[in-house]
Coordinates of C-alpha atoms and ligand atoms in Angstrom, one line a residue:
X1 CA 141.8 70.0 117.7
X2 CA 141.0 70.6 114.1
X3 CA 138.4 73.3 113.6
X4 CA 136.8 73.8 110.2
X5 CA 136.7 77.6 109.7
X6 CA 134.1 78.7 107.2
X7 CA 135.3 81.7 105.0
X8 CA 134.6 85.1 106.6
X9 CA 133.9 88.2 104.7
X10 CA 133.9 92.0 105.2
X11 CA 130.7 93.8 106.0
X12 CA 130.4 96.9 103.8
X13 CA 127.1 98.8 103.4
X14 CA 125.1 95.8 104.6
X15 CA 126.6 93.5 102.0
X16 CA 129.2 90.7 102.6
X17 CA 132.2 91.0 100.4
X18 CA 135.1 88.6 99.9
X19 CA 138.2 89.7 98.1
X20 CA 140.8 88.9 95.4
X21 CA 143.4 89.6 98.0
X22 CA 143.8 87.6 101.2
X23 CA 146.3 86.7 104.0
X24 CA 146.9 83.8 106.3
X25 CA 145.8 83.7 109.9
X26 CA 148.1 81.7 112.1
X27 CA 147.0 79.6 115.0
X28 CA 149.6 80.6 117.7
X29 CA 149.3 77.2 119.4
X30 CA 150.7 75.4 116.3
X31 CA 152.5 78.2 114.4
X32 CA 150.7 77.1 111.3
X33 CA 148.1 78.9 109.1
X34 CA 144.5 77.9 110.2
X35 CA 142.5 80.1 107.9
X36 CA 142.7 82.8 105.2
X37 CA 141.1 86.2 105.6
X38 CA 140.1 88.6 102.9
X39 CA 142.2 91.8 102.8
X40 CA 140.3 94.9 102.1
X41 CA 141.5 97.4 99.5
X42 CA 141.5 101.2 99.7
X43 CA 138.5 101.3 97.4
X44 CA 136.6 99.1 99.8
X45 CA 137.5 101.4 102.7
X46 CA 136.3 104.4 100.7
X47 CA 133.0 102.6 99.9
X48 CA 132.6 101.7 103.6
X49 CA 133.1 105.3 104.6
X50 CA 130.7 106.6 102.0
X51 CA 128.1 104.1 103.2
X52 CA 128.6 105.0 106.8
X53 CA 128.3 108.7 106.0
X54 CA 125.1 108.1 104.0
X55 CA 123.6 106.1 106.8
X56 CA 124.6 108.4 109.7
X57 CA 121.9 111.2 109.6
X58 CA 119.1 108.7 109.6
X59 CA 120.7 106.7 112.4
X60 CA 121.3 109.8 114.5
X61 CA 117.6 110.7 114.0
X62 CA 116.6 107.6 116.0
X63 CA 116.1 107.8 119.7
X64 CA 118.7 106.5 122.2
X65 CA 116.0 104.0 123.3
X66 CA 115.7 102.7 119.7
X67 CA 119.5 102.5 119.4
X68 CA 119.7 100.7 122.8
X69 CA 117.2 98.1 121.6
X70 CA 119.2 97.3 118.5
X71 CA 122.5 97.2 120.4
X72 CA 120.9 94.8 123.0
X73 CA 119.8 92.7 120.0
X74 CA 123.5 92.5 119.2
X75 CA 124.2 91.4 122.7
X76 CA 121.7 88.6 122.1
X77 CA 123.4 87.7 118.8
X78 CA 126.7 87.4 120.7
X79 CA 125.2 85.1 123.3
X80 CA 123.4 82.9 120.7
X81 CA 126.7 82.5 118.8
X82 CA 129.0 82.4 121.8
X83 CA 130.3 78.9 121.1
X84 CA 131.3 79.6 117.5
X85 CA 132.8 83.0 118.4
X86 CA 134.7 81.6 121.3
X87 CA 136.2 78.8 119.2
X88 CA 137.4 81.4 116.6
X89 CA 139.0 83.5 119.4
X90 CA 140.8 80.4 120.8
X91 CA 141.9 79.4 117.3
X92 CA 143.3 82.7 116.3
X93 CA 144.3 84.2 119.7
X94 CA 145.3 81.1 121.6
X95 CA 143.5 81.7 125.0
X96 CA 141.8 78.8 126.7
X97 CA 138.3 78.2 125.4
X98 CA 136.7 79.0 128.8
X99 CA 138.4 82.4 128.8
X100 CA 137.3 83.0 125.2
X101 CA 133.7 82.2 126.1
X102 CA 134.0 84.6 129.0
X103 CA 135.3 87.3 126.6
X104 CA 132.2 86.9 124.4
X105 CA 129.9 87.0 127.4
X106 CA 131.6 90.0 128.9
X107 CA 131.2 91.8 125.6
X108 CA 127.5 91.1 125.6
X109 CA 127.2 92.4 129.2
X110 CA 129.2 95.5 128.4
X111 CA 126.6 96.5 125.7
X112 CA 123.8 96.3 128.2
X113 CA 125.6 98.2 130.9
X114 CA 126.9 100.9 128.6
X115 CA 123.5 101.5 127.0
X116 CA 121.9 101.7 130.5
X117 CA 123.6 105.1 130.8
X118 CA 121.0 107.8 130.0
X119 CA 122.1 110.2 127.2
X120 CA 120.6 113.6 128.0
X121 CA 121.4 117.3 127.8
X122 CA 122.8 118.9 130.9
X123 CA 121.6 122.1 132.6
X124 CA 124.6 124.2 133.5
X125 CA 122.9 127.4 134.7
X126 CA 119.4 128.6 135.1
X127 CA 118.9 132.1 136.6
X128 CA 117.6 135.6 135.9
X129 CA 120.2 135.9 133.0
X130 CA 118.8 132.8 131.3
X131 CA 119.6 129.1 130.9
X132 CA 122.8 127.5 129.7
X133 CA 122.5 123.9 128.5
X134 CA 125.0 121.4 127.3
X135 CA 123.8 119.5 124.3
X136 CA 125.6 116.5 122.8
X137 CA 125.7 115.8 119.1
X138 CA 127.2 112.7 117.4
X139 CA 130.5 113.3 115.6
X140 CA 129.6 111.5 112.4
X141 CA 131.6 108.4 111.4
X142 CA 133.9 106.7 113.8
X143 CA 136.9 104.6 112.6
X144 CA 137.7 101.9 115.2
X145 CA 141.0 100.0 115.2
X146 CA 141.6 97.1 117.6
X147 CA 144.6 94.9 118.7
X148 CA 145.0 91.1 118.9
X149 CA 144.9 90.4 122.7
X150 CA 141.1 90.5 123.2
X151 CA 139.5 90.8 119.8
X152 CA 135.8 90.8 120.7
X153 CA 135.7 92.5 124.1
X154 CA 137.7 95.4 122.7
X155 CA 135.7 95.7 119.5
X156 CA 132.2 95.5 120.9
X157 CA 132.5 98.4 123.3
X158 CA 133.8 100.6 120.4
X159 CA 130.7 99.6 118.4
X160 CA 128.5 100.3 121.4
X161 CA 130.0 103.7 122.2
X162 CA 129.8 104.8 118.5
X163 CA 126.3 103.6 117.7
X164 CA 124.6 104.4 120.9
X165 CA 125.7 108.0 120.6
X166 CA 124.3 108.2 117.0
X167 CA 127.5 107.7 115.0
X168 CA 128.1 105.1 112.4
X169 CA 131.3 103.0 112.4
X170 CA 134.0 101.4 110.3
X171 CA 135.8 98.8 112.3
X172 CA 139.1 97.1 111.6
X173 CA 140.5 94.2 113.7
X174 CA 144.1 93.3 114.0
X175 CA 145.4 91.3 111.1
X176 CA 146.6 88.7 113.6
X177 CA 143.0 88.1 114.9
X178 CA 140.5 89.1 112.3
X179 CA 138.3 86.0 112.2
X180 CA 136.0 86.5 115.2
X181 CA 135.5 90.2 114.5
X182 CA 134.6 89.6 110.8
X183 CA 132.2 86.8 111.9
X184 CA 130.6 89.2 114.3
X185 CA 130.1 91.7 111.4
X186 CA 128.4 88.9 109.4
X187 CA 126.1 88.0 112.3
X188 CA 125.2 91.6 112.9
X189 CA 124.4 92.2 109.3
X190 CA 120.6 92.3 109.8
X191 CA 120.7 93.9 113.3
X192 CA 121.4 97.4 112.1
X193 CA 120.3 99.4 109.0
X194 CA 122.7 99.2 106.0
X195 CA 125.9 101.2 106.4
X196 CA 125.6 101.7 110.2
X197 CA 128.1 99.0 111.0
X198 CA 131.0 98.2 108.6
X199 CA 133.7 95.7 109.4
X200 CA 136.8 95.3 107.2
X201 CA 140.0 93.3 107.7
X202 CA 143.3 94.7 106.7
X203 CA 146.9 95.1 107.7
X204 CA 148.7 98.0 109.4
X205 CA 148.7 100.0 106.2
X206 CA 144.9 99.8 106.2
X207 CA 144.9 101.2 109.7
X208 CA 146.9 104.1 108.4
X209 CA 144.5 104.7 105.5
X210 CA 141.7 104.9 108.1
X211 CA 143.7 107.3 110.4
X212 CA 144.3 109.7 107.6
X213 CA 140.9 109.3 105.9
X214 CA 139.1 112.7 105.8
X215 CA 135.7 110.9 105.7
X216 CA 136.2 109.7 109.3
X217 CA 135.5 112.1 112.1
X218 CA 137.1 110.2 115.0
X219 CA 139.5 107.3 115.5
X220 CA 139.0 105.1 118.5
X221 CA 142.2 103.1 118.7
X222 CA 143.4 100.4 121.1
X223 CA 146.9 99.2 120.6
X224 CA 150.6 100.0 121.4
X225 CA 152.0 103.4 122.3
X226 CA 154.1 103.5 119.2
X227 CA 151.2 102.9 116.8
X228 CA 149.0 105.3 118.9
X229 CA 151.5 108.1 118.2
X230 CA 151.4 107.3 114.5
X231 CA 147.6 107.4 114.5
X232 CA 147.6 110.7 116.2
X233 CA 150.0 112.2 113.6
X234 CA 147.9 110.8 110.7
X235 CA 144.6 111.9 112.3
X236 CA 145.8 115.5 112.4
X237 CA 144.9 115.8 108.7
X238 CA 141.3 116.8 109.5
X239 CA 141.7 117.2 113.3
X240 CA 139.9 113.9 114.0
X241 CA 138.7 113.4 117.5
X242 CA 140.8 110.6 119.2
X243 CA 140.4 108.0 121.9
X244 CA 143.7 106.3 122.3
X245 CA 143.8 103.2 124.6
X246 CA 147.4 102.3 124.7
X247 CA 150.0 100.1 126.4
X248 CA 150.7 100.0 130.1
X249 CA 153.4 98.9 132.5
X250 CA 151.3 98.7 135.6
X251 CA 152.9 98.7 139.0
X252 CA 151.4 96.9 142.0
X253 CA 152.7 97.8 145.5
X254 CA 152.5 95.1 148.2
X255 CA 152.9 96.5 151.7
X256 CA 154.2 94.3 154.5
X257 CA 150.8 94.2 156.2
X258 CA 149.0 92.9 153.1
X259 CA 146.7 89.8 153.5
X260 CA 149.0 87.6 151.4
X261 CA 146.7 84.6 151.5
X262 CA 144.0 86.4 149.5
X263 CA 146.4 88.7 147.7
X264 CA 148.8 86.2 146.1
X265 CA 146.2 84.3 143.9
X266 CA 144.7 87.7 142.8
X267 CA 148.1 89.1 142.0
X268 CA 149.1 86.0 140.1
X269 CA 145.8 86.1 138.0
X270 CA 146.3 89.9 137.4
X271 CA 149.8 89.3 136.1
X272 CA 149.4 86.2 134.0
X273 CA 145.8 86.3 132.7
X274 CA 145.8 85.8 128.9
X275 CA 149.6 84.9 129.3
X276 CA 150.3 88.5 130.4
X277 CA 148.8 89.9 127.2
X278 CA 146.5 92.3 129.0
X279 CA 147.0 96.1 128.8
X280 CA 146.3 96.5 132.5
X281 CA 148.1 93.4 133.7
X282 CA 150.5 93.8 136.7
X283 CA 153.8 94.2 134.9
X284 CA 156.0 95.4 137.8
X285 CA 155.4 94.0 141.3
X286 CA 156.9 96.1 144.1
X287 CA 157.1 94.1 147.4
X288 CA 158.1 95.5 150.8
X289 CA 161.3 94.0 152.2
X290 CA 159.7 92.0 155.1
X291 CA 157.4 89.9 152.9
X292 CA 159.5 89.9 149.7
X293 CA 160.8 86.3 149.8
X294 CA 157.4 85.0 150.9
X295 CA 155.6 86.7 148.0
X296 CA 158.3 85.6 145.5
X297 CA 158.1 82.0 146.5
X298 CA 154.3 81.8 146.5
X299 CA 154.1 83.4 143.0
X300 CA 156.8 81.1 141.7
X301 CA 155.0 78.1 143.0
X302 CA 151.8 79.1 141.2
X303 CA 153.7 79.9 138.0
X304 CA 155.6 76.6 138.2
X305 CA 152.5 74.5 138.5
X306 CA 150.4 76.4 135.9
X307 CA 149.0 74.3 133.0
X308 CA 150.1 75.9 129.7
X309 CA 148.9 74.6 126.3
X310 CA 146.6 74.8 123.3
X311 CA 143.5 76.6 124.4
X312 CA 141.3 73.7 123.1
X313 CA 142.9 71.3 125.5
X314 CA 140.9 70.7 128.7
X315 CA 142.0 72.3 131.9
X316 CA 144.6 74.6 130.3
X317 CA 145.1 77.8 132.2
X318 CA 147.3 79.7 129.8
X319 CA 147.7 79.7 126.1
X320 CA 150.6 80.9 123.9
X321 CA 151.9 84.3 123.1
X322 CA 149.7 85.4 120.2
X323 CA 152.2 85.9 117.4
X324 CA 155.7 85.3 116.4
X325 CA 157.1 88.9 116.6
X326 CA 155.7 89.2 120.1
X327 CA 157.1 85.8 121.0
X328 CA 160.5 86.9 119.8
X329 CA 160.3 90.1 121.9
X330 CA 159.5 88.1 125.0
X331 CA 162.3 85.6 124.3
X332 CA 164.7 88.5 123.8
X333 CA 163.6 89.9 127.2
X334 CA 164.2 86.5 128.8
X335 CA 167.7 86.4 127.3
X336 CA 168.4 89.9 128.8
X337 CA 167.1 88.7 132.2
X338 CA 169.5 85.8 132.1
X339 CA 172.4 88.1 131.1
X340 CA 171.5 90.6 133.9
X341 CA 171.9 87.7 136.4
X342 CA 168.4 88.3 137.9
X343 CA 167.0 85.4 139.9
X344 CA 164.6 83.3 137.8
X345 CA 162.3 81.6 140.2
X346 CA 160.0 79.9 137.7
X347 CA 160.0 79.5 133.9
X348 CA 162.5 81.6 132.0
X349 CA 162.3 79.7 128.8
X350 CA 160.1 78.9 125.8
X351 CA 158.4 75.5 125.8
X352 CA 159.8 72.8 123.7
X353 CA 156.8 72.3 121.5
X354 CA 155.3 73.9 118.3
X355 CA 153.6 77.2 118.7
X356 CA 154.6 80.3 120.6
X357 CA 154.6 79.1 124.2
X358 CA 156.6 80.7 127.0
X359 CA 156.6 79.1 130.5
X360 CA 155.1 81.5 133.1
X361 CA 158.1 83.2 134.4
X362 CA 158.8 84.9 137.8
X363 CA 161.9 87.0 138.1
X364 CA 163.3 88.3 141.5
X365 CA 166.2 90.6 142.4
X366 CA 165.7 92.7 139.3
X367 CA 165.7 96.5 139.2
X368 CA 164.8 99.4 137.0
X369 CA 167.1 100.0 134.0
X370 CA 166.4 96.5 132.6
X371 CA 164.1 95.9 129.6
X372 CA 161.8 93.6 131.7
X373 CA 161.1 96.4 134.1
X374 CA 161.2 99.5 131.9
X375 CA 159.3 98.1 128.8
X376 CA 155.9 96.5 128.5
X377 CA 156.8 92.8 128.0
X378 CA 153.2 91.8 127.0
X379 CA 154.0 88.2 127.8
X380 CA 153.9 85.8 130.8
X381 CA 156.9 87.3 132.6
X382 CA 156.6 89.1 136.0
X383 CA 159.5 91.0 137.6
X384 CA 159.4 91.4 141.4
X385 CA 161.2 94.4 142.8
X386 CA 162.1 95.0 146.5
X387 CA 161.4 98.2 148.4
X388 CA 161.9 99.4 152.0
X389 CA 160.1 102.7 152.2
X390 CA 156.7 103.3 150.7
X391 CA 157.8 106.7 149.4
X392 CA 160.5 105.0 147.4
X393 CA 158.0 102.5 145.9
X394 CA 155.6 105.3 144.8
X395 CA 158.4 107.2 143.3
X396 CA 159.7 104.2 141.3
X397 CA 156.1 103.1 140.3
X398 CA 155.6 106.6 138.8
X399 CA 159.0 106.9 137.2
X400 CA 157.8 105.7 133.7
X401 CA 156.2 107.1 130.6
X402 CA 153.3 104.7 131.1
X403 CA 150.2 105.5 133.2
X404 CA 147.4 102.9 132.6
X405 CA 146.7 101.3 136.0
X406 CA 148.2 100.7 139.4
X407 CA 147.3 99.0 142.7
X408 CA 148.2 99.0 146.4
X409 CA 147.8 95.9 148.7
X410 CA 147.4 96.3 152.4
X411 CA 145.1 95.4 155.3
X412 CA 144.9 99.1 156.1
X413 CA 142.4 100.1 153.4
X414 CA 142.5 103.8 154.0
X415 CA 146.2 104.0 153.9
X416 CA 146.3 101.9 150.8
X417 CA 143.7 104.1 149.1
X418 CA 145.7 107.3 149.9
X419 CA 148.8 105.7 148.4
X420 CA 146.9 104.4 145.4
X421 CA 145.6 107.9 144.8
X422 CA 149.2 109.1 144.3
X423 CA 149.9 106.6 141.4
X424 CA 150.1 108.5 138.1
X425 CA 147.6 106.3 136.3
X426 CA 144.1 106.4 134.8
X427 CA 142.9 103.7 137.1
X428 CA 143.9 102.5 140.5
X429 CA 142.8 99.7 142.7
X430 CA 143.1 98.7 146.4
X431 CA 143.7 94.9 147.0
X432 CA 142.7 94.3 143.4
X433 CA 144.1 94.8 139.9
X434 CA 142.5 94.7 136.4
X435 CA 139.0 94.7 135.1
X436 CA 136.8 97.3 133.4
X437 CA 133.3 98.3 134.4
X438 CA 131.2 99.7 131.6
X439 CA 129.8 102.3 134.0
X440 CA 133.2 103.6 135.0
X441 CA 135.6 105.6 132.8
X442 CA 138.7 103.7 131.8
X443 CA 141.9 104.9 130.1
X444 CA 145.5 105.9 130.5
X445 CA 147.5 108.8 131.9
X446 CA 150.7 109.9 130.3
X447 CA 151.7 107.8 127.2
X448 CA 149.1 105.1 128.0
X449 CA 146.5 107.0 126.2
X450 CA 144.2 110.0 125.5
X451 CA 140.6 110.1 126.6
X452 CA 138.5 107.5 128.3
X453 CA 136.2 104.7 127.2
X454 CA 133.1 103.6 129.3
X455 CA 130.9 105.6 131.6
X456 CA 129.2 108.9 130.7
X457 CA 132.7 110.4 130.1
X458 CA 133.5 107.7 127.6
X459 CA 130.3 108.1 125.7
X460 CA 130.7 111.9 125.6
X461 CA 134.0 111.4 123.8
X462 CA 132.0 110.1 120.8
X463 CA 130.0 113.3 120.8
X464 CA 130.5 117.0 120.2
X465 CA 129.6 119.2 123.2
X466 CA 127.5 122.2 122.2
X467 CA 126.9 125.0 124.7
X468 CA 123.5 126.5 124.2
X469 CA 122.6 130.0 125.7
X470 CA 118.8 130.6 126.1
X471 CA 117.5 133.9 127.3
X472 CA 115.0 134.0 130.2
X473 CA 111.3 133.6 129.6
X474 CA 109.3 136.8 129.3
Ligands
LIG1 P1 149.6 97.5 117.6 O1 149.7 99.0 117.9 O2 150.7 96.9 116.9 O3 148.3 97.3 116.6 C1 147.0 97.6 117.0 C2 146.2 97.9 115.7 O4 146.7 99.0 115.0 C3 146.1 96.7 114.7 O5 144.8 96.6 114.2 C4 147.1 97.2 113.6 O6 146.8 96.6 112.4 C5 146.8 98.7 113.6 N1 147.9 99.5 113.1 C6 149.2 99.3 112.9 N2 149.9 100.3 112.4 C7 148.9 101.3 112.2 C8 149.0 102.6 111.7 N3 150.2 103.2 111.3 N4 147.9 103.4 111.7 C9 146.7 102.8 112.2 N5 146.6 101.6 112.6 C10 147.7 100.8 112.6 O7 149.2 96.8 118.9 P2 149.1 95.2 119.2 O8 150.4 94.7 119.2 O9 148.0 94.7 118.3 O10 148.4 95.2 120.7 C11 149.2 95.2 121.8 C12 149.2 96.6 122.5 O11 147.9 97.0 122.7 C13 149.9 96.5 123.8 O12 150.7 97.6 124.0 C14 148.7 96.6 124.8 O13 149.0 97.2 126.1 C15 147.8 97.5 124.0 N6 146.4 97.4 124.5 C16 145.9 98.5 125.2 C17 144.6 98.4 125.7 C18 144.0 99.6 126.5 O14 142.8 99.5 126.7 N7 144.7 100.6 126.9 C19 143.9 97.2 125.6 C20 144.4 96.2 124.9 C21 145.7 96.3 124.4

């Protein structure tokens, strides 16, 4: 499909700005440039930060109800423009159009759920010695940096957390997928007062300028562990508050009493959704001896019959890997798998067509100590590991620097829940894997992140906690 992309612009202080400088955006389904995107300069960043600082006190003086109203208007804007935004996501990110539509709709719903949380002070103590209250004050200006796997559903919650809590924001999407996010900024131009929401496209260097900018009070970053560490180092310059939502290498443990009929399609979806490019996808599947072969073959069958293609083609289940460097990483991992003599049950190769397509791949008889198991592949490749004793599975699942999510699958819910509670992760599930609920904190343990997004806990990380001691009434 040929989609005419109208030029997108940065949103700075309520004005749309183009640029002398620009870069190409590549459609991963063809490998060819599909649009150009303006590239913001350091001067434009400085102006966006100044505008956000100027707008912040007045924005913070509005009530949470007023801010909720405007944010819900943004949810309406997302829904009214979902067809255009979804088409941009499919064009630049590659996912099937139906999944892109779902992404926009989920983003709109997240706004409504997150802003349904009541922001109020908390009473800690009230006795003869007096009252102690916790008050929450906005931090100031938030810098938000997002990755390429889910451009809209990762950007919109950052806008919501920041604005609902009385901060203003400067947002930068990934240079691989800037179009839908810049378009969102354009559409939101008249929703918020000038300077409250600023959206600028730029490369990795632009992200670094943000991380070290002393005019920003917090960085909310979603991306890889390696970049997260760089952000943390740069942010030290003014001790910025940080939320880091980083990579994962989630383990799922399938016990031999699991209900495989319902588990297998769910596991397949949780491993291969968005062609494996989901932070909390299942990336290591541990299966108990007795059901190992059955699980392997059922998943291989689903992978082998999956429809892979350009996200604009009808009935496509999975799109390409989003960019060439990531495509090369996944292909390198597949070469290692072949060299390690693991058993490839489905896929194992790139598709013979233009674009960055990898056949959904299921690998059995593989162990720790291989790249596929130890690293985050972030592509459509699932290793299946065998275990006999549950203790062994838990130890191996936890033997990683990652700690985003994990799951346990069994008919015995209580037993599964007690095993799931031992996974060293920020989120765990029983008979399920993936999915974020705006009312529930989400984030990583260990090197998968710092802090949480969503829920009251997530909102509070966009605010300073102030302890207020009040003497008793006379
Ligand atoms: P990435 O770290 O390469 O890039 C993410 C963003 O950081 C981009 O906007 C990029 O331009 C910017 N950036 C690059 N260098 C920077 C620097 N020095 N300072 C500041 N910003 C910089 O990540 P990616 O490849 O775009 O995304 C994939 C990764 O994101 C995977 O590891 C995935 O697991 C992770 N992810 C995590 C979550 C989560 O919620 N935990 C969600 C989605 C993706």
